[in-house]
């Protein structure tokens, strides 16, 4: 039985994928993904068949993968980051109901929470919540409820999709909600282009973050009440040192 | 300047580390870590100096790493999973204040949330909270508050350290709190020994999870209100399919 390997490539740089992900790419004759991610690996694998669909055509892309697998060849469906975190793994499982003759395996990758945390220092040493501010597929009221709950319970908060052209002020709105529960000087960090050319980061207060414009290539971290800035790094203590 | 590379090895299997992590291990003459993790890689690198300290001696292990680096050699400080998620990255940054002549770089790995999700299917397709039930370094009241907040706001919840010998009933307590807000049939999953020999998983209702005994090598996933079981997989829909 041929298989679809839903494969996370990690945050961008080729050596941020796992050895297993690399083996999957080597093994599969067909690689499918959103154009931007395909372009990250195309040069390295000149002999593969690369297939793509535009953004927002995710279901078509999944059916394309199953159609290729039904021809008897293994398919790598690639995503940046982790295919299992806001990635294609779920939709492949859903669409897979219609293709019982094709196997599915999920190959995890480094998601932006892990990749961005490593750039900033160590913000995720304690309980954290990952929230996407995209309201394309989620009612804004539900996002608000989650932001408030995470802020009130003192989670470190990692925000995916903090802004887009249509949603320029969403991060500002989120920060205002968080400020209902957290001090303005709460330590926050933003990372742009994790693992890619132009990677950059900044550590700042929650108050400053509220008035900072970010783009869709940015991942945002809001510290908990103990998070500190230490030698230019964002660090949430776990407590070992006091033990 | 010599450097400490705080390196996540991923969930266990050697090919679950990133290519970058592998390069770090190849490059550093000294590798330091908790005995269990060292044993996972010792055979592959017979020429390295391996150093270790017992569990709970994390600060000593960090100072050992800095002492080795001060001798002018690069050091890999290894953890299972992601060094940046409940790992050693934070403590290295904290202890590093006393060693300004040693560089620090965090090399992310696949954390149990990503690794376990891939085994179960696709539970983390939507906003999620990661919570450790270990009250060794955190007051139980704070853990309770976070479990309740995450349950009420309909996060997918990923639980680390769900039990130990002394804390046999902590998962049961957490499930009881979650049941205040979520239906008993909420789809949950547990994964044991992610990426290692004896890896196994089970999908079950929240009600059944409450009465299930797990061990410290288990990662627990509690679905949100939309999570479903689909062909033996735990899947949280993101919504693409309905668009």
Coordinates of C-alpha atoms in Angstrom, one line a residue:
Chain A
X1 CA 0.0 0.0 0.0
X2 CA 1.4 3.4 -0.9
X3 CA 1.5 6.1 1.7
X4 CA 1.2 9.8 2.3
X5 CA 3.8 11.2 4.7
X6 CA 2.5 14.5 6.1
X7 CA 5.9 16.0 6.8
X8 CA 6.9 19.1 8.8
X9 CA 10.0 20.8 7.4
X10 CA 10.7 22.9 10.5
X11 CA 11.1 26.6 10.6
X12 CA 12.7 27.1 7.2
X13 CA 16.4 26.3 7.2
X14 CA 17.1 22.9 5.6
X15 CA 19.0 21.6 8.7
X16 CA 16.0 22.4 11.0
X17 CA 14.1 19.4 9.6
X18 CA 14.5 16.0 11.4
X19 CA 16.7 13.3 10.0
X20 CA 13.4 11.3 9.5
X21 CA 11.8 14.1 7.5
X22 CA 14.9 14.2 5.3
X23 CA 14.7 10.4 4.7
X24 CA 11.0 10.7 3.8
X25 CA 11.9 13.4 1.2
X26 CA 14.6 11.2 -0.2
X27 CA 12.3 8.2 -0.4
X28 CA 9.1 9.7 -1.9
X29 CA 9.1 10.3 -5.7
X30 CA 6.3 12.9 -5.4
X31 CA 6.5 16.0 -3.1
X32 CA 3.4 18.2 -2.7
X33 CA 3.0 21.4 -0.9
X34 CA 2.3 25.1 -0.9
X35 CA 4.5 26.8 -3.5
X36 CA 6.7 28.7 -0.9
X37 CA 7.6 25.5 1.0
X38 CA 8.2 23.6 -2.2
X39 CA 10.7 26.3 -3.3
X40 CA 12.7 25.7 -0.1
X41 CA 13.5 22.2 -1.1
X42 CA 13.2 22.0 -4.9
X43 CA 16.8 22.6 -5.7
X44 CA 18.0 19.8 -3.4
X45 CA 15.9 17.2 -5.0
X46 CA 16.0 17.8 -8.8
X47 CA 14.7 14.4 -9.7
X48 CA 11.4 14.6 -7.8
X49 CA 8.0 15.4 -9.1
X50 CA 6.8 18.6 -7.4
X51 CA 3.2 19.4 -7.3
X52 CA 1.5 22.4 -5.8
X53 CA -1.7 24.3 -5.4
X54 CA -2.2 28.0 -4.4
X55 CA -2.9 29.0 -0.8
X56 CA -6.5 28.4 0.4
X57 CA -6.8 25.4 -1.9
X58 CA -5.8 23.0 0.9
X59 CA -8.6 20.4 0.2
X60 CA -7.6 20.2 -3.5
X61 CA -4.0 19.7 -2.4
X62 CA -5.0 16.8 -0.2
X63 CA -7.0 15.1 -3.0
X64 CA -4.1 15.6 -5.3
X65 CA -1.9 13.8 -2.8
X66 CA -4.3 10.9 -2.5
X67 CA -4.7 10.7 -6.3
X68 CA -0.9 10.4 -6.7
X69 CA -0.7 7.8 -3.9
X70 CA -3.4 5.8 -5.7
X71 CA -1.1 5.5 -8.7
X72 CA 1.1 3.3 -6.4
X73 CA 3.8 5.8 -5.3
X74 CA 4.6 7.3 -1.9
X75 CA 3.9 11.0 -1.5
X76 CA 5.4 13.5 0.8
X77 CA 3.0 16.3 1.7
X78 CA 5.2 19.0 3.1
X79 CA 4.4 22.0 5.4
X80 CA 6.7 24.5 7.1
X81 CA 7.0 24.0 10.9
X82 CA 5.1 21.0 12.2
X83 CA 2.5 19.5 10.0
X84 CA 0.6 18.6 13.2
X85 CA 0.3 22.2 14.5
X86 CA -2.2 24.3 12.5
X87 CA -0.8 22.3 9.5
X88 CA -2.1 19.8 7.0
X89 CA -2.1 16.7 9.1
X90 CA -5.7 17.1 10.2
X91 CA -7.1 17.8 6.7
X92 CA -5.2 14.8 5.3
X93 CA -6.8 12.6 8.0
X94 CA -10.3 14.0 7.2
X95 CA -10.0 13.7 3.5
X96 CA -8.4 10.2 4.0
X97 CA -11.8 8.8 4.9
X98 CA -12.5 8.6 1.2
X99 CA -9.3 6.8 0.4
X100 CA -9.1 3.7 2.6
X101 CA -6.5 2.1 0.3
X102 CA -3.9 4.8 1.1
X103 CA -1.8 4.8 4.3
X104 CA -1.1 8.0 6.3
X105 CA 1.9 8.8 8.5
X106 CA 2.6 12.1 10.2
X107 CA 6.2 13.1 10.5
X108 CA 6.5 15.9 13.0
X109 CA 8.7 19.0 12.6
X110 CA 9.9 21.9 14.8
X111 CA 6.9 24.3 15.1
X112 CA 7.3 28.0 15.4
X113 CA 6.7 27.9 19.2
X114 CA 9.9 25.8 19.6
X115 CA 11.9 27.4 16.8
X116 CA 11.1 31.0 18.0
X117 CA 11.6 30.2 21.6
X118 CA 15.2 29.0 20.8
X119 CA 15.9 32.3 19.1
X120 CA 14.6 34.3 22.0
X121 CA 16.2 32.3 24.8
X122 CA 14.0 30.1 26.9
X123 CA 10.4 31.5 27.2
X124 CA 8.6 28.1 27.2
X125 CA 10.1 26.7 30.4
X126 CA 6.7 26.6 32.0
X127 CA 3.0 26.0 31.0
X128 CA 2.1 27.7 27.8
X129 CA -0.8 28.3 25.4
X130 CA -0.5 28.5 21.6
X131 CA -3.2 30.7 20.0
X132 CA -3.7 31.7 16.4
X133 CA -5.2 35.2 15.9
X134 CA -6.5 34.2 12.4
X135 CA -10.2 34.5 12.4
X136 CA -10.5 33.0 8.9
X137 CA -11.7 29.7 10.3
X138 CA -12.5 30.6 14.0
X139 CA -15.0 33.1 15.3
X140 CA -13.1 36.1 16.9
X141 CA -15.2 35.7 20.1
X142 CA -13.7 32.3 20.6
X143 CA -10.2 33.7 20.1
X144 CA -10.9 36.5 22.6
X145 CA -12.1 34.0 25.2
X146 CA -8.9 31.9 24.8
X147 CA -6.6 34.9 25.0
X148 CA -8.4 36.1 28.2
X149 CA -8.3 32.7 29.8
X150 CA -4.6 32.2 29.0
X151 CA -3.8 35.7 30.3
X152 CA -5.8 35.2 33.5
X153 CA -4.3 31.8 34.3
X154 CA -0.7 33.2 33.8
X155 CA 0.2 31.0 30.9
X156 CA 3.1 32.0 28.7
X157 CA 1.3 32.8 25.4
X158 CA 2.7 32.0 22.0
X159 CA 0.7 33.7 19.2
X160 CA 0.7 32.4 15.6
X161 CA -0.7 34.5 12.8
X162 CA -0.6 37.7 14.8
X163 CA -1.5 39.9 11.8
X164 CA -2.2 40.1 8.2
X165 CA -3.1 43.0 5.8
X166 CA -6.8 42.7 6.7
X167 CA -6.1 42.1 10.4
X168 CA -3.6 44.8 11.1
X169 CA -4.8 45.6 14.6
X170 CA -5.5 42.1 16.0
X171 CA -2.3 41.9 18.0
X172 CA -3.1 45.2 19.5
X173 CA -6.5 44.0 20.5
X174 CA -5.0 40.8 22.0
X175 CA -2.5 42.8 24.0
X176 CA -5.2 45.1 25.3
X177 CA -7.1 42.0 26.6
X178 CA -4.0 40.6 28.2
X179 CA -3.3 43.9 29.9
X180 CA -6.5 43.5 31.8
X181 CA -4.7 40.7 33.7
X182 CA -1.0 41.3 33.3
X183 CA 1.4 44.1 34.2
X184 CA 2.4 46.5 31.3
X185 CA 6.1 45.6 31.9
X186 CA 5.5 41.8 31.3
X187 CA 8.4 40.6 29.2
X188 CA 7.5 39.7 25.6
X189 CA 9.4 38.8 22.5
X190 CA 8.8 38.7 18.8
X191 CA 10.7 36.7 16.2
X192 CA 10.6 37.3 12.5
X193 CA 11.5 34.8 9.7
X194 CA 12.5 32.0 12.1
X195 CA 15.3 30.0 10.6
X196 CA 15.3 31.9 7.3
X197 CA 17.2 34.8 5.8
X198 CA 16.4 37.9 7.7
X199 CA 15.7 36.2 11.0
X200 CA 15.5 38.8 13.7
X201 CA 14.1 39.2 17.2
X202 CA 13.2 41.8 19.7
X203 CA 12.4 41.6 23.4
X204 CA 10.1 44.3 24.8
X205 CA 7.4 45.0 27.3
X206 CA 3.8 44.1 26.8
X207 CA 2.9 47.8 26.7
X208 CA 5.4 48.3 23.9
X209 CA 4.2 45.1 22.1
X210 CA 0.7 46.6 22.0
X211 CA 1.9 49.4 19.9
X212 CA 4.2 47.3 17.7
X213 CA 3.2 46.5 14.1
X214 CA 4.1 42.9 13.2
X215 CA 3.6 40.9 10.0
X216 CA 2.4 37.4 9.2
X217 CA 6.0 36.1 9.3
X218 CA 6.2 37.0 13.0
X219 CA 5.7 34.7 16.0
X220 CA 4.9 36.5 19.3
X221 CA 5.7 35.4 22.8
X222 CA 4.1 36.9 25.9
X223 CA 5.9 35.9 29.1
X224 CA 4.2 34.8 32.3
X225 CA 4.4 36.8 35.6
X226 CA 7.9 35.4 36.2
X227 CA 9.4 35.8 32.8
X228 CA 12.5 38.0 32.7
X229 CA 15.0 39.5 30.4
X230 CA 18.4 38.1 31.1
X231 CA 21.5 39.2 29.1
X232 CA 19.3 40.0 26.1
X233 CA 17.4 36.8 26.3
X234 CA 13.8 36.1 27.2
X235 CA 13.8 33.5 30.0
X236 CA 10.9 32.0 32.0
X237 CA 12.3 30.4 35.1
X238 CA 11.2 26.9 35.9
X239 CA 12.4 27.0 39.5
X240 CA 15.3 24.4 39.6
X241 CA 17.7 27.1 40.7
X242 CA 15.8 27.7 43.9
X243 CA 15.6 24.0 44.7
Chain B
X1 CA 34.8 31.9 22.4
X2 CA 33.6 28.4 23.1
X3 CA 29.9 27.7 23.3
X4 CA 27.3 25.6 25.0
X5 CA 24.7 24.2 22.6
X6 CA 21.6 23.3 24.5
X7 CA 20.2 20.6 22.3
X8 CA 16.9 18.8 22.1
X9 CA 17.2 15.3 20.8
X10 CA 13.5 14.9 20.0
X11 CA 11.3 12.1 21.4
X12 CA 13.8 9.3 21.5
X13 CA 14.5 7.7 18.2
X14 CA 17.8 8.9 16.7
X15 CA 16.3 10.0 13.4
X16 CA 13.8 12.3 15.3
X17 CA 16.5 14.8 16.0
X18 CA 17.0 17.6 13.5
X19 CA 19.9 17.6 11.1
X20 CA 21.2 20.6 13.0
X21 CA 21.2 18.8 16.3
X22 CA 23.1 15.9 14.7
X23 CA 25.7 18.4 13.4
X24 CA 26.1 19.9 16.9
X25 CA 26.7 16.4 18.4
X26 CA 29.3 15.7 15.7
X27 CA 31.1 18.9 16.3
X28 CA 31.2 19.1 20.1
X29 CA 33.9 17.1 21.9
X30 CA 31.9 17.1 25.2
X31 CA 28.3 15.9 25.6
X32 CA 26.5 16.4 28.9
X33 CA 23.1 15.2 30.0
X34 CA 20.9 13.2 32.2
X35 CA 22.1 9.5 32.1
X36 CA 19.1 8.2 30.3
X37 CA 19.5 10.6 27.4
X38 CA 23.2 10.1 27.2
X39 CA 22.7 6.4 26.8
X40 CA 20.5 7.0 23.8
X41 CA 23.4 8.5 21.8
X42 CA 26.6 7.1 23.5
X43 CA 27.1 4.2 21.1
X44 CA 26.9 6.4 18.0
X45 CA 29.7 8.7 19.2
X46 CA 32.4 6.5 20.8
X47 CA 35.1 9.2 20.7
X48 CA 33.2 11.9 22.8
X49 CA 33.6 12.7 26.4
X50 CA 30.3 12.0 28.1
X51 CA 29.5 13.6 31.4
X52 CA 26.4 13.3 33.5
X53 CA 24.8 14.0 36.8
X54 CA 21.8 12.3 38.4
X55 CA 18.3 13.7 38.1
X56 CA 17.4 16.7 40.3
X57 CA 21.0 17.9 40.0
X58 CA 20.3 20.2 37.1
X59 CA 22.2 23.2 38.4
X60 CA 25.3 21.1 39.0
X61 CA 25.0 19.8 35.4
X62 CA 24.8 23.4 34.1
X63 CA 27.9 24.4 36.0
X64 CA 29.7 21.3 34.8
X65 CA 28.9 22.4 31.2
X66 CA 30.2 25.9 31.8
X67 CA 33.4 24.6 33.4
X68 CA 34.0 22.4 30.4
X69 CA 33.4 25.2 28.0
X70 CA 35.8 27.4 29.9
X71 CA 38.5 24.9 29.0
X72 CA 38.0 26.1 25.5
X73 CA 35.9 23.4 24.0
X74 CA 32.3 23.4 22.7
X75 CA 29.8 21.5 24.8
X76 CA 26.5 19.9 23.8
X77 CA 24.0 19.9 26.7
X78 CA 21.4 17.4 25.6
X79 CA 17.8 16.9 26.7
X80 CA 15.1 14.6 25.3
X81 CA 12.3 16.4 23.4
X82 CA 12.9 20.1 23.1
X83 CA 15.5 21.7 25.4
X84 CA 13.2 24.8 25.3
X85 CA 10.1 23.2 26.6
X86 CA 10.4 22.3 30.3
X87 CA 14.0 21.6 29.4
X88 CA 17.5 22.8 30.3
X89 CA 17.5 26.0 28.1
X90 CA 16.2 28.2 30.9
X91 CA 18.5 27.1 33.6
X92 CA 21.5 27.4 31.3
X93 CA 20.5 31.0 30.5
X94 CA 20.1 31.7 34.2
X95 CA 23.4 30.1 35.3
X96 CA 25.1 31.7 32.3
X97 CA 25.0 35.0 34.0
X98 CA 28.0 33.9 36.0
X99 CA 30.0 32.9 32.8
X100 CA 29.9 35.9 30.4
X101 CA 32.9 34.4 28.5
X102 CA 30.9 31.4 27.3
X103 CA 28.4 31.6 24.4
X104 CA 25.0 29.9 24.5
X105 CA 22.9 28.6 21.6
X106 CA 19.6 26.8 21.9
X107 CA 19.0 24.0 19.3
X108 CA 15.3 23.1 19.3
X109 CA 14.0 19.6 19.1
X110 CA 10.6 17.9 18.6
X111 CA 8.8 18.2 21.9
X112 CA 6.4 15.5 23.2
X113 CA 3.4 17.6 22.2
X114 CA 4.4 17.5 18.5
X115 CA 5.8 13.9 18.7
X116 CA 2.8 12.5 20.5
X117 CA 0.3 14.4 18.3
X118 CA 1.9 12.7 15.2
X119 CA 1.4 9.3 16.8
X120 CA -2.3 10.0 17.6
X121 CA -3.2 11.7 14.3
X122 CA -3.8 15.4 14.3
X123 CA -5.0 16.6 17.7
X124 CA -3.2 20.0 17.7
X125 CA -4.8 21.5 14.6
X126 CA -6.3 24.3 16.8
X127 CA -5.3 26.4 19.8
X128 CA -3.8 24.3 22.5
X129 CA -2.4 24.6 26.1
X130 CA 0.6 22.6 27.4
X131 CA 0.4 22.0 31.1
X132 CA 2.8 20.0 33.4
X133 CA 1.1 18.3 36.3
X134 CA 4.3 18.1 38.2
X135 CA 4.0 20.1 41.4
X136 CA 7.6 19.7 42.3
X137 CA 8.4 23.3 41.3
X138 CA 4.9 24.7 40.9
X139 CA 2.1 25.1 43.5
X140 CA -0.8 22.7 42.8
X141 CA -3.2 25.7 43.0
X142 CA -1.6 27.3 40.0
X143 CA -1.8 24.1 38.1
X144 CA -5.5 23.7 39.0
X145 CA -6.1 27.3 37.8
X146 CA -4.5 26.6 34.5
X147 CA -6.3 23.3 33.9
X148 CA -9.6 24.9 34.6
X149 CA -8.9 28.0 32.4
X150 CA -7.8 25.8 29.5
X151 CA -10.8 23.6 29.9
X152 CA -13.3 26.4 30.1
X153 CA -11.8 28.2 27.0
X154 CA -12.0 25.0 25.0
X155 CA -8.3 24.6 24.3
X156 CA -7.0 21.3 23.2
X157 CA -4.9 20.4 26.3
X158 CA -1.6 18.5 26.2
X159 CA -0.5 17.2 29.6
X160 CA 3.2 16.6 30.4
X161 CA 4.2 14.7 33.6
X162 CA 0.7 13.3 34.1
X163 CA 1.8 11.1 37.0
X164 CA 4.6 9.7 39.1
X165 CA 4.8 7.3 42.0
X166 CA 4.0 10.0 44.5
X167 CA 1.4 11.6 42.3
X168 CA -0.6 8.6 41.1
X169 CA -4.0 10.4 41.1
X170 CA -3.0 13.8 39.6
X171 CA -4.4 13.0 36.1
X172 CA -7.6 11.8 37.7
X173 CA -7.9 15.2 39.5
X174 CA -7.2 17.1 36.3
X175 CA -9.8 15.1 34.4
X176 CA -12.4 15.8 37.1
X177 CA -11.7 19.5 36.8
X178 CA -12.0 19.4 33.0
X179 CA -15.2 17.4 33.3
X180 CA -16.7 20.5 35.0
X181 CA -16.5 22.2 31.6
X182 CA -16.4 19.5 29.0
X183 CA -18.6 16.6 27.9
X184 CA -17.6 13.1 29.3
X185 CA -17.3 11.8 25.7
X186 CA -14.7 14.4 24.8
X187 CA -12.1 12.6 22.6
X188 CA -8.8 12.1 24.4
X189 CA -5.6 10.3 23.6
X190 CA -2.5 9.0 25.5
X191 CA 0.9 8.1 24.0
X192 CA 3.5 6.0 25.8
X193 CA 7.2 6.0 25.0
X194 CA 7.0 8.4 22.0
X195 CA 9.6 7.4 19.4
X196 CA 11.1 4.7 21.6
X197 CA 10.8 0.9 21.9
X198 CA 7.3 0.1 23.2
X199 CA 5.7 3.1 21.7
X200 CA 1.9 2.7 22.1
X201 CA -1.2 4.8 22.0
X202 CA -4.8 4.7 22.9
X203 CA -7.8 7.0 22.0
X204 CA -10.6 7.1 24.6
X205 CA -13.2 9.4 26.1
X206 CA -12.5 11.9 28.8
X207 CA -14.6 9.8 31.2
X208 CA -12.5 6.8 30.6
X209 CA -9.3 8.8 30.8
X210 CA -10.3 9.9 34.3
X211 CA -10.1 6.2 35.4
X212 CA -7.0 5.3 33.5
X213 CA -3.6 4.9 35.3
X214 CA -0.7 6.4 33.3
X215 CA 3.0 6.6 34.1
X216 CA 5.6 9.3 33.7
X217 CA 6.5 8.2 30.2
X218 CA 3.0 9.1 29.0
X219 CA 1.9 12.2 27.3
X220 CA -1.9 13.0 27.5
X221 CA -4.0 14.9 25.0
X222 CA -7.5 16.1 25.7
X223 CA -9.4 17.2 22.6
X224 CA -11.5 20.4 22.3
X225 CA -15.2 20.3 21.7
X226 CA -14.8 19.5 18.0
X227 CA -12.1 16.9 18.3
X228 CA -13.2 13.5 16.8
X229 CA -12.0 10.0 16.4
X230 CA -11.6 9.2 12.7
X231 CA -10.5 5.8 11.5
X232 CA -8.6 5.2 14.7
X233 CA -7.0 8.6 14.8
X234 CA -7.6 11.6 17.1
X235 CA -8.3 14.6 14.8
X236 CA -9.2 18.2 15.7
X237 CA -10.6 19.9 12.6
X238 CA -9.3 23.3 11.7
X239 CA -12.2 24.0 9.4
X240 CA -10.6 24.1 5.9
X241 CA -12.9 21.4 4.7
X242 CA -16.0 23.5 5.3
X243 CA -14.7 26.6 3.5

